[in-house]
Amino acid sequence: MVNSEYFKDLNKAQKEAVKSLDGPLLIVAGAGSGKTKVLTSRIANIIREKKAFPNQILAVTFTNKAAKEMQIRVSKILGSAATSLSWLGTFHSICAKLLRKHASAVNLNSNFTIVDTDDQIRLIKNICKAENIDIKQLAPRYVLAIIDRWKNKGFYPNEVVINNRDLYEKNILPLYKIYQQKLIDLNSCDFGDLILHTVKILEKNIEIREIYSKNFKYILVDEYQDTNFIQSKWLNLLSEKNKNICCVGDDDQSIYSWRGAEIKNFLEFDQVYENTKVIRLEENYRSSQNILSIASGLISNNQNRVGKNLKATLEEGELVKLNCFKNGKDEAIGVSDEIEKIKKKYSLNNIAILVRAIFQTREFEERFLKIGMPYRILGGTKFYERAEIKDCIAYLRIIYQEKDDLAFERIVNNPKRSIGDNTLKLIHEYGKKNSLCLENASRNMITENLIKPKTKIGLKLFLDLLVKWRKDLNIQKVTHVKLLQTVLDESGYSAMLKNKKDFDNENRLENIKELLSAMKEFDTLESFLEHVSLATSIDQDWEGQKINMMTMHAAKGLEFDVVFLPGWEEGLFPHQKSIEEKGQNGLEEERRLAYVGITRAKKLAVISFSMNRFYQGDWIDSMASRFVDELPNKYLEKNSFFDENTNNDEDFDFNQDFEIEEGTRSPGWTRYQKRIK
């Protein structure tokens, strides 16, 4: 029995979306407008009106979490009938189900295995080894990313057309051919294959396509703005017969083009499906009106959008705060001081700091560690725990202290110097037997000719570099910042990151640049290493609540009472690379990212930028993001830096000590003083 109460709490637009059952429907669902409620109510209405049986409804989501939430909500309305919704799930889970029924059409058995990322990497490594390809120059993850991109475009290996001037793609295509054949030989497929194979089956087998196209009387799709080409094609084939396809999404939240998402699927929906009805859900149940007005004013500068006007169901709320700071350190202090003021009103769990790039968390982490404010990094790792940062620190530690065996062990073969686990084991045994640290044990073993010739070359080069770097530090009096730059160059570590084709390397390089900035704040290598040790040893497993830190990309789908959005500066946000690579489309996606960031806030949003940033060991002048100029002034509260009567340059010293800066004597500062006494 269907519970008819689901209609009761729907607004006018939501009711229209639920009742409009026949023909193609595009629901433009603004942030916080109740799209999941609409989708579940629509499923209930289809069954209540006897338009279809539950197993004739295809409901597709992007994540297992979203699918589970939809299943729970539908169950509350439908009761036992919900168990018959056998085609509710993610793109991948539904395609896997279809593929098992028709596996033979793509030369697979129905009991095929789905390989995970680790298996994929292992397979690519084996192929590269067999083809004499250096994985140090062409990372398996990068190879798989390119293959996945081709699959998202709907290409089998023999269908790929590449630009011969693109050396990487030219080299990867033969690997794709071998990789795909290996998967077939292993009776396996990867996640990309689940959709690609299914689409190819539907395209080539008219009878199979007609069976499913006829069976699926209604198709519902969540987060349609995030679909790629092959997902959109799959939906198009399955809706061929009945045309009752309903797609829900928000073009203003399309931020995953780097993952293959194509916003044109959303913008051109009415061109693909004739007689499309468009319904806009514009009542927002999450944020205050001032927050929505700021977000709407900003996103209105985009040209490629369907368009909507969000209205809050809540009160007008506080003005959005726009703060300008002298530098990044002041920004971190300003944010922590603001949190101290509001934490009695809002729980820390409901406060978030959203950054454009993950390296930006460093200054906030430093500040929070200093004053004892608990935090967590969502969708990432704490700054000093990131692998590339730990590598850099290990290099500095072994230079400073030759007996640091842990540091030696970490970087002796990083980058690769032909020093494997067996060699390290021998060095350990020799050192233990002769009461020597690993470095001195290595030197003795080279002298005694106990190391294999190939390994000996790499090991000796490394040991000689250690001598040279210590001389640079202790005799040449090179600064610790310059020392790390030298180490990164002469060790080959920088070249490894720059030359290795890997999508994560850009973030790693940015993190290292941020580390160089952090080091500048300390007079000596000793004081910096001590700081790192204390920062990483501080007990961060505080009980109770924690502030959330993450990138804006990671924040999509989440909501918080209070959101801080720091670092709104040209080049950083919008990100220079995005504009350089994608031009106007890149700029518009960056603006959509800003829109997503702002609309995560329910009650208070705080945007900030700095006039100066410490970057790669040098001060650089910053310019406020063009997005700042696009924020409607009437909904903003600006800090004193915007007061023309205030002389902001008075008593300004870049090198002033952190502990005595203005604004540090907050409750958090007092807490910190108590901890160190």
JSON list of C-alpha atoms in Angstrom, two decimals, residues 413-580:
[
{"chain": "A", "resi": 413, "resn": "ASN", "atom": "CA", "xyz": [65.95, 4.86, -2.68]},
{"chain": "A", "resi": 414, "resn": "ASN", "atom": "CA", "xyz": [63.63, 7.81, -3.25]},
{"chain": "A", "resi": 415, "resn": "PRO", "atom": "CA", "xyz": [63.93, 8.58, -6.10]},
{"chain": "A", "resi": 416, "resn": "LYS", "atom": "CA", "xyz": [64.99, 5.12, -7.32]},
{"chain": "A", "resi": 417, "resn": "ARG", "atom": "CA", "xyz": [68.73, 4.40, -7.03]},
{"chain": "A", "resi": 418, "resn": "SER", "atom": "CA", "xyz": [68.65, 0.60, -7.51]},
{"chain": "A", "resi": 419, "resn": "ILE", "atom": "CA", "xyz": [68.71, 0.09, -3.74]},
{"chain": "A", "resi": 420, "resn": "GLY", "atom": "CA", "xyz": [66.16, -2.62, -3.03]},
{"chain": "A", "resi": 421, "resn": "ASP", "atom": "CA", "xyz": [64.78, -4.23, 0.11]},
{"chain": "A", "resi": 422, "resn": "ASN", "atom": "CA", "xyz": [67.42, -6.97, 0.09]},
{"chain": "A", "resi": 423, "resn": "THR", "atom": "CA", "xyz": [70.24, -4.42, 0.10]},
{"chain": "A", "resi": 424, "resn": "LEU", "atom": "CA", "xyz": [68.59, -2.50, 2.94]},
{"chain": "A", "resi": 425, "resn": "LYS", "atom": "CA", "xyz": [68.27, -5.73, 4.89]},
{"chain": "A", "resi": 426, "resn": "LEU", "atom": "CA", "xyz": [71.99, -6.40, 4.46]},
{"chain": "A", "resi": 427, "resn": "ILE", "atom": "CA", "xyz": [72.84, -2.85, 5.57]},
{"chain": "A", "resi": 428, "resn": "HIS", "atom": "CA", "xyz": [70.62, -3.28, 8.64]},
{"chain": "A", "resi": 429, "resn": "GLU", "atom": "CA", "xyz": [72.33, -6.55, 9.55]},
{"chain": "A", "resi": 430, "resn": "TYR", "atom": "CA", "xyz": [75.82, -5.08, 9.06]},
{"chain": "A", "resi": 431, "resn": "GLY", "atom": "CA", "xyz": [74.93, -2.00, 11.11]},
{"chain": "A", "resi": 432, "resn": "LYS", "atom": "CA", "xyz": [73.50, -4.06, 13.95]},
{"chain": "A", "resi": 433, "resn": "LYS", "atom": "CA", "xyz": [76.52, -6.38, 14.01]},
{"chain": "A", "resi": 434, "resn": "ASN", "atom": "CA", "xyz": [79.01, -3.49, 14.06]},
{"chain": "A", "resi": 435, "resn": "SER", "atom": "CA", "xyz": [76.97, -1.01, 16.12]},
{"chain": "A", "resi": 436, "resn": "LEU", "atom": "CA", "xyz": [76.79, 1.48, 13.25]},
{"chain": "A", "resi": 437, "resn": "CYS", "atom": "CA", "xyz": [74.03, 3.70, 11.94]},
{"chain": "A", "resi": 438, "resn": "LEU", "atom": "CA", "xyz": [72.74, 2.82, 8.46]},
{"chain": "A", "resi": 439, "resn": "GLU", "atom": "CA", "xyz": [74.68, 5.61, 6.76]},
{"chain": "A", "resi": 440, "resn": "ASN", "atom": "CA", "xyz": [78.04, 4.60, 8.23]},
{"chain": "A", "resi": 441, "resn": "ALA", "atom": "CA", "xyz": [77.25, 0.92, 7.71]},
{"chain": "A", "resi": 442, "resn": "SER", "atom": "CA", "xyz": [76.65, 1.70, 4.02]},
{"chain": "A", "resi": 443, "resn": "ARG", "atom": "CA", "xyz": [80.01, 3.49, 3.73]},
{"chain": "A", "resi": 444, "resn": "ASN", "atom": "CA", "xyz": [81.87, 0.56, 5.30]},
{"chain": "A", "resi": 445, "resn": "MET", "atom": "CA", "xyz": [80.11, -1.98, 3.09]},
{"chain": "A", "resi": 446, "resn": "ILE", "atom": "CA", "xyz": [81.08, -0.03, -0.03]},
{"chain": "A", "resi": 447, "resn": "THR", "atom": "CA", "xyz": [84.69, 0.10, 1.16]},
{"chain": "A", "resi": 448, "resn": "GLU", "atom": "CA", "xyz": [84.64, -3.64, 1.88]},
{"chain": "A", "resi": 449, "resn": "ASN", "atom": "CA", "xyz": [83.01, -4.31, -1.50]},
{"chain": "A", "resi": 450, "resn": "LEU", "atom": "CA", "xyz": [79.95, -5.93, 0.06]},
{"chain": "A", "resi": 451, "resn": "ILE", "atom": "CA", "xyz": [77.47, -4.15, -2.21]},
{"chain": "A", "resi": 452, "resn": "LYS", "atom": "CA", "xyz": [76.51, -5.27, -5.73]},
{"chain": "A", "resi": 453, "resn": "PRO", "atom": "CA", "xyz": [78.12, -3.11, -8.48]},
{"chain": "A", "resi": 454, "resn": "LYS", "atom": "CA", "xyz": [74.86, -1.58, -9.81]},
{"chain": "A", "resi": 455, "resn": "THR", "atom": "CA", "xyz": [73.57, -0.86, -6.32]},
{"chain": "A", "resi": 456, "resn": "LYS", "atom": "CA", "xyz": [76.98, 0.46, -5.27]},
{"chain": "A", "resi": 457, "resn": "ILE", "atom": "CA", "xyz": [76.87, 3.23, -7.89]},
{"chain": "A", "resi": 458, "resn": "GLY", "atom": "CA", "xyz": [73.49, 4.56, -6.69]},
{"chain": "A", "resi": 459, "resn": "LEU", "atom": "CA", "xyz": [74.34, 4.22, -3.00]},
{"chain": "A", "resi": 460, "resn": "LYS", "atom": "CA", "xyz": [77.71, 5.95, -3.31]},
{"chain": "A", "resi": 461, "resn": "LEU", "atom": "CA", "xyz": [76.17, 8.83, -5.24]},
{"chain": "A", "resi": 462, "resn": "PHE", "atom": "CA", "xyz": [73.59, 9.29, -2.48]},
{"chain": "A", "resi": 463, "resn": "LEU", "atom": "CA", "xyz": [76.22, 9.20, 0.29]},
{"chain": "A", "resi": 464, "resn": "ASP", "atom": "CA", "xyz": [78.40, 11.70, -1.57]},
{"chain": "A", "resi": 465, "resn": "LEU", "atom": "CA", "xyz": [75.43, 14.02, -1.90]},
{"chain": "A", "resi": 466, "resn": "LEU", "atom": "CA", "xyz": [74.84, 13.85, 1.86]},
{"chain": "A", "resi": 467, "resn": "VAL", "atom": "CA", "xyz": [78.43, 15.00, 2.45]},
{"chain": "A", "resi": 468, "resn": "LYS", "atom": "CA", "xyz": [78.01, 17.81, -0.05]},
{"chain": "A", "resi": 469, "resn": "TRP", "atom": "CA", "xyz": [74.69, 19.01, 1.46]},
{"chain": "A", "resi": 470, "resn": "ARG", "atom": "CA", "xyz": [76.11, 19.02, 4.99]},
{"chain": "A", "resi": 471, "resn": "LYS", "atom": "CA", "xyz": [78.99, 21.13, 3.72]},
{"chain": "A", "resi": 472, "resn": "ASP", "atom": "CA", "xyz": [76.49, 23.51, 2.09]},
{"chain": "A", "resi": 473, "resn": "LEU", "atom": "CA", "xyz": [74.65, 23.85, 5.40]},
{"chain": "A", "resi": 474, "resn": "ASN", "atom": "CA", "xyz": [77.53, 23.98, 7.89]},
{"chain": "A", "resi": 475, "resn": "ILE", "atom": "CA", "xyz": [80.43, 25.50, 5.95]},
{"chain": "A", "resi": 476, "resn": "GLN", "atom": "CA", "xyz": [78.86, 27.43, 3.08]},
{"chain": "A", "resi": 477, "resn": "LYS", "atom": "CA", "xyz": [76.13, 28.62, 5.46]},
{"chain": "A", "resi": 478, "resn": "VAL", "atom": "CA", "xyz": [73.39, 28.05, 2.92]},
{"chain": "A", "resi": 479, "resn": "THR", "atom": "CA", "xyz": [69.93, 28.79, 4.37]},
{"chain": "A", "resi": 480, "resn": "HIS", "atom": "CA", "xyz": [67.73, 25.81, 5.18]},
{"chain": "A", "resi": 481, "resn": "VAL", "atom": "CA", "xyz": [65.21, 26.98, 2.55]},
{"chain": "A", "resi": 482, "resn": "LYS", "atom": "CA", "xyz": [67.87, 27.14, -0.14]},
{"chain": "A", "resi": 483, "resn": "LEU", "atom": "CA", "xyz": [69.24, 23.82, 1.11]},
{"chain": "A", "resi": 484, "resn": "LEU", "atom": "CA", "xyz": [65.95, 22.03, 0.52]},
{"chain": "A", "resi": 485, "resn": "GLN", "atom": "CA", "xyz": [65.69, 23.55, -2.97]},
{"chain": "A", "resi": 486, "resn": "THR", "atom": "CA", "xyz": [69.21, 22.27, -3.69]},
{"chain": "A", "resi": 487, "resn": "VAL", "atom": "CA", "xyz": [68.40, 18.82, -2.28]},
{"chain": "A", "resi": 488, "resn": "LEU", "atom": "CA", "xyz": [65.27, 18.54, -4.39]},
{"chain": "A", "resi": 489, "resn": "ASP", "atom": "CA", "xyz": [67.21, 19.44, -7.54]},
{"chain": "A", "resi": 490, "resn": "GLU", "atom": "CA", "xyz": [70.40, 17.44, -6.95]},
{"chain": "A", "resi": 491, "resn": "SER", "atom": "CA", "xyz": [68.68, 14.32, -5.59]},
{"chain": "A", "resi": 492, "resn": "GLY", "atom": "CA", "xyz": [66.46, 14.10, -8.66]},
{"chain": "A", "resi": 493, "resn": "TYR", "atom": "CA", "xyz": [63.31, 14.35, -6.54]},
{"chain": "A", "resi": 494, "resn": "SER", "atom": "CA", "xyz": [62.00, 17.46, -8.34]},
{"chain": "A", "resi": 495, "resn": "ALA", "atom": "CA", "xyz": [62.74, 15.90, -11.74]},
{"chain": "A", "resi": 496, "resn": "MET", "atom": "CA", "xyz": [60.92, 12.74, -10.66]},
{"chain": "A", "resi": 497, "resn": "LEU", "atom": "CA", "xyz": [57.75, 14.72, -9.89]},
{"chain": "A", "resi": 498, "resn": "LYS", "atom": "CA", "xyz": [58.00, 17.00, -12.92]},
{"chain": "A", "resi": 499, "resn": "ASN", "atom": "CA", "xyz": [58.79, 14.28, -15.46]},
{"chain": "A", "resi": 500, "resn": "LYS", "atom": "CA", "xyz": [56.53, 11.57, -14.16]},
{"chain": "A", "resi": 501, "resn": "LYS", "atom": "CA", "xyz": [53.20, 11.82, -15.90]},
{"chain": "A", "resi": 502, "resn": "ASP", "atom": "CA", "xyz": [50.83, 11.56, -12.97]},
{"chain": "A", "resi": 503, "resn": "PHE", "atom": "CA", "xyz": [47.70, 13.63, -12.27]},
{"chain": "A", "resi": 504, "resn": "ASP", "atom": "CA", "xyz": [48.56, 13.92, -8.56]},
{"chain": "A", "resi": 505, "resn": "ASN", "atom": "CA", "xyz": [52.00, 15.42, -9.12]},
{"chain": "A", "resi": 506, "resn": "GLU", "atom": "CA", "xyz": [50.73, 18.96, -9.52]},
{"chain": "A", "resi": 507, "resn": "ASN", "atom": "CA", "xyz": [49.30, 18.83, -5.99]},
{"chain": "A", "resi": 508, "resn": "ARG", "atom": "CA", "xyz": [52.54, 17.30, -4.69]},
{"chain": "A", "resi": 509, "resn": "LEU", "atom": "CA", "xyz": [54.61, 20.11, -6.20]},
{"chain": "A", "resi": 510, "resn": "GLU", "atom": "CA", "xyz": [52.24, 22.72, -4.74]},
{"chain": "A", "resi": 511, "resn": "ASN", "atom": "CA", "xyz": [52.57, 21.10, -1.31]},
{"chain": "A", "resi": 512, "resn": "ILE", "atom": "CA", "xyz": [56.37, 21.24, -1.54]},
{"chain": "A", "resi": 513, "resn": "LYS", "atom": "CA", "xyz": [56.21, 24.93, -2.51]},
{"chain": "A", "resi": 514, "resn": "GLU", "atom": "CA", "xyz": [54.04, 25.51, 0.54]},
{"chain": "A", "resi": 515, "resn": "LEU", "atom": "CA", "xyz": [56.61, 23.65, 2.68]},
{"chain": "A", "resi": 516, "resn": "LEU", "atom": "CA", "xyz": [59.32, 26.04, 1.46]},
{"chain": "A", "resi": 517, "resn": "SER", "atom": "CA", "xyz": [57.10, 28.92, 2.55]},
{"chain": "A", "resi": 518, "resn": "ALA", "atom": "CA", "xyz": [56.63, 27.35, 5.97]},
{"chain": "A", "resi": 519, "resn": "MET", "atom": "CA", "xyz": [60.40, 26.95, 6.43]},
{"chain": "A", "resi": 520, "resn": "LYS", "atom": "CA", "xyz": [61.00, 30.64, 5.87]},
{"chain": "A", "resi": 521, "resn": "GLU", "atom": "CA", "xyz": [59.28, 31.35, 9.18]},
{"chain": "A", "resi": 522, "resn": "PHE", "atom": "CA", "xyz": [62.16, 29.70, 11.08]},
{"chain": "A", "resi": 523, "resn": "ASP", "atom": "CA", "xyz": [65.70, 30.99, 11.56]},
{"chain": "A", "resi": 524, "resn": "THR", "atom": "CA", "xyz": [67.46, 27.64, 11.45]},
{"chain": "A", "resi": 525, "resn": "LEU", "atom": "CA", "xyz": [67.02, 24.10, 10.20]},
{"chain": "A", "resi": 526, "resn": "GLU", "atom": "CA", "xyz": [67.11, 22.91, 13.80]},
{"chain": "A", "resi": 527, "resn": "SER", "atom": "CA", "xyz": [64.19, 25.12, 14.86]},
{"chain": "A", "resi": 528, "resn": "PHE", "atom": "CA", "xyz": [62.16, 24.06, 11.82]},
{"chain": "A", "resi": 529, "resn": "LEU", "atom": "CA", "xyz": [62.73, 20.33, 12.39]},
{"chain": "A", "resi": 530, "resn": "GLU", "atom": "CA", "xyz": [61.80, 20.77, 16.04]},
{"chain": "A", "resi": 531, "resn": "HIS", "atom": "CA", "xyz": [58.61, 22.53, 14.98]},
{"chain": "A", "resi": 532, "resn": "VAL", "atom": "CA", "xyz": [57.68, 19.69, 12.61]},
{"chain": "A", "resi": 533, "resn": "SER", "atom": "CA", "xyz": [58.33, 17.08, 15.30]},
{"chain": "A", "resi": 534, "resn": "LEU", "atom": "CA", "xyz": [56.13, 18.90, 17.78]},
{"chain": "A", "resi": 535, "resn": "ALA", "atom": "CA", "xyz": [53.42, 19.55, 15.18]},
{"chain": "A", "resi": 536, "resn": "THR", "atom": "CA", "xyz": [53.22, 15.89, 14.20]},
{"chain": "A", "resi": 537, "resn": "SER", "atom": "CA", "xyz": [53.45, 14.60, 17.75]},
{"chain": "A", "resi": 538, "resn": "ILE", "atom": "CA", "xyz": [50.72, 16.81, 19.19]},
{"chain": "A", "resi": 539, "resn": "ASP", "atom": "CA", "xyz": [47.80, 14.59, 20.14]},
{"chain": "A", "resi": 540, "resn": "GLN", "atom": "CA", "xyz": [45.24, 15.41, 17.50]},
{"chain": "A", "resi": 541, "resn": "ASP", "atom": "CA", "xyz": [42.78, 12.76, 18.60]},
{"chain": "A", "resi": 542, "resn": "TRP", "atom": "CA", "xyz": [40.90, 15.23, 20.76]},
{"chain": "A", "resi": 543, "resn": "GLU", "atom": "CA", "xyz": [37.63, 13.87, 21.96]},
{"chain": "A", "resi": 544, "resn": "GLY", "atom": "CA", "xyz": [34.49, 15.52, 20.72]},
{"chain": "A", "resi": 545, "resn": "GLN", "atom": "CA", "xyz": [34.03, 18.02, 17.96]},
{"chain": "A", "resi": 546, "resn": "LYS", "atom": "CA", "xyz": [36.42, 19.08, 15.22]},
{"chain": "A", "resi": 547, "resn": "ILE", "atom": "CA", "xyz": [36.53, 21.76, 12.56]},
{"chain": "A", "resi": 548, "resn": "ASN", "atom": "CA", "xyz": [36.27, 20.35, 9.04]},
{"chain": "A", "resi": 549, "resn": "MET", "atom": "CA", "xyz": [38.85, 21.24, 6.38]},
{"chain": "A", "resi": 550, "resn": "MET", "atom": "CA", "xyz": [38.57, 20.13, 2.76]},
{"chain": "A", "resi": 551, "resn": "THR", "atom": "CA", "xyz": [38.68, 21.26, -0.85]},
{"chain": "A", "resi": 552, "resn": "MET", "atom": "CA", "xyz": [35.56, 22.75, -2.41]},
{"chain": "A", "resi": 553, "resn": "HIS", "atom": "CA", "xyz": [35.38, 19.75, -4.73]},
{"chain": "A", "resi": 554, "resn": "ALA", "atom": "CA", "xyz": [35.25, 17.41, -1.73]},
{"chain": "A", "resi": 555, "resn": "ALA", "atom": "CA", "xyz": [32.50, 19.52, -0.13]},
{"chain": "A", "resi": 556, "resn": "LYS", "atom": "CA", "xyz": [29.91, 18.95, -2.85]},
{"chain": "A", "resi": 557, "resn": "GLY", "atom": "CA", "xyz": [26.80, 17.35, -1.39]},
{"chain": "A", "resi": 558, "resn": "LEU", "atom": "CA", "xyz": [27.70, 18.42, 2.17]},
{"chain": "A", "resi": 559, "resn": "GLU", "atom": "CA", "xyz": [26.32, 21.25, 4.28]},
{"chain": "A", "resi": 560, "resn": "PHE", "atom": "CA", "xyz": [27.49, 23.14, 7.38]},
{"chain": "A", "resi": 561, "resn": "ASP", "atom": "CA", "xyz": [26.13, 25.91, 9.59]},
{"chain": "A", "resi": 562, "resn": "VAL", "atom": "CA", "xyz": [29.24, 28.02, 8.99]},
{"chain": "A", "resi": 563, "resn": "VAL", "atom": "CA", "xyz": [31.58, 27.96, 6.00]},
{"chain": "A", "resi": 564, "resn": "PHE", "atom": "CA", "xyz": [34.91, 29.82, 5.65]},
{"chain": "A", "resi": 565, "resn": "LEU", "atom": "CA", "xyz": [36.16, 30.35, 2.10]},
{"chain": "A", "resi": 566, "resn": "PRO", "atom": "CA", "xyz": [39.76, 31.66, 2.26]},
{"chain": "A", "resi": 567, "resn": "GLY", "atom": "CA", "xyz": [42.28, 32.40, -0.50]},
{"chain": "A", "resi": 568, "resn": "TRP", "atom": "CA", "xyz": [40.01, 34.16, -3.01]},
{"chain": "A", "resi": 569, "resn": "GLU", "atom": "CA", "xyz": [42.89, 35.59, -5.02]},
{"chain": "A", "resi": 570, "resn": "GLU", "atom": "CA", "xyz": [43.61, 35.73, -8.75]},
{"chain": "A", "resi": 571, "resn": "GLY", "atom": "CA", "xyz": [45.66, 32.77, -9.92]},
{"chain": "A", "resi": 572, "resn": "LEU", "atom": "CA", "xyz": [44.60, 30.70, -6.93]},
{"chain": "A", "resi": 573, "resn": "PHE", "atom": "CA", "xyz": [40.85, 31.08, -7.33]},
{"chain": "A", "resi": 574, "resn": "PRO", "atom": "CA", "xyz": [40.00, 31.10, -10.14]},
{"chain": "A", "resi": 575, "resn": "HIS", "atom": "CA", "xyz": [42.93, 28.75, -10.62]},
{"chain": "A", "resi": 576, "resn": "GLN", "atom": "CA", "xyz": [45.32, 29.94, -13.33]},
{"chain": "A", "resi": 577, "resn": "LYS", "atom": "CA", "xyz": [45.77, 26.48, -14.80]},
{"chain": "A", "resi": 578, "resn": "SER", "atom": "CA", "xyz": [42.04, 26.00, -15.28]},
{"chain": "A", "resi": 579, "resn": "ILE", "atom": "CA", "xyz": [41.80, 29.24, -17.28]},
{"chain": "A", "resi": 580, "resn": "GLU", "atom": "CA", "xyz": [44.96, 28.52, -19.30]}
]
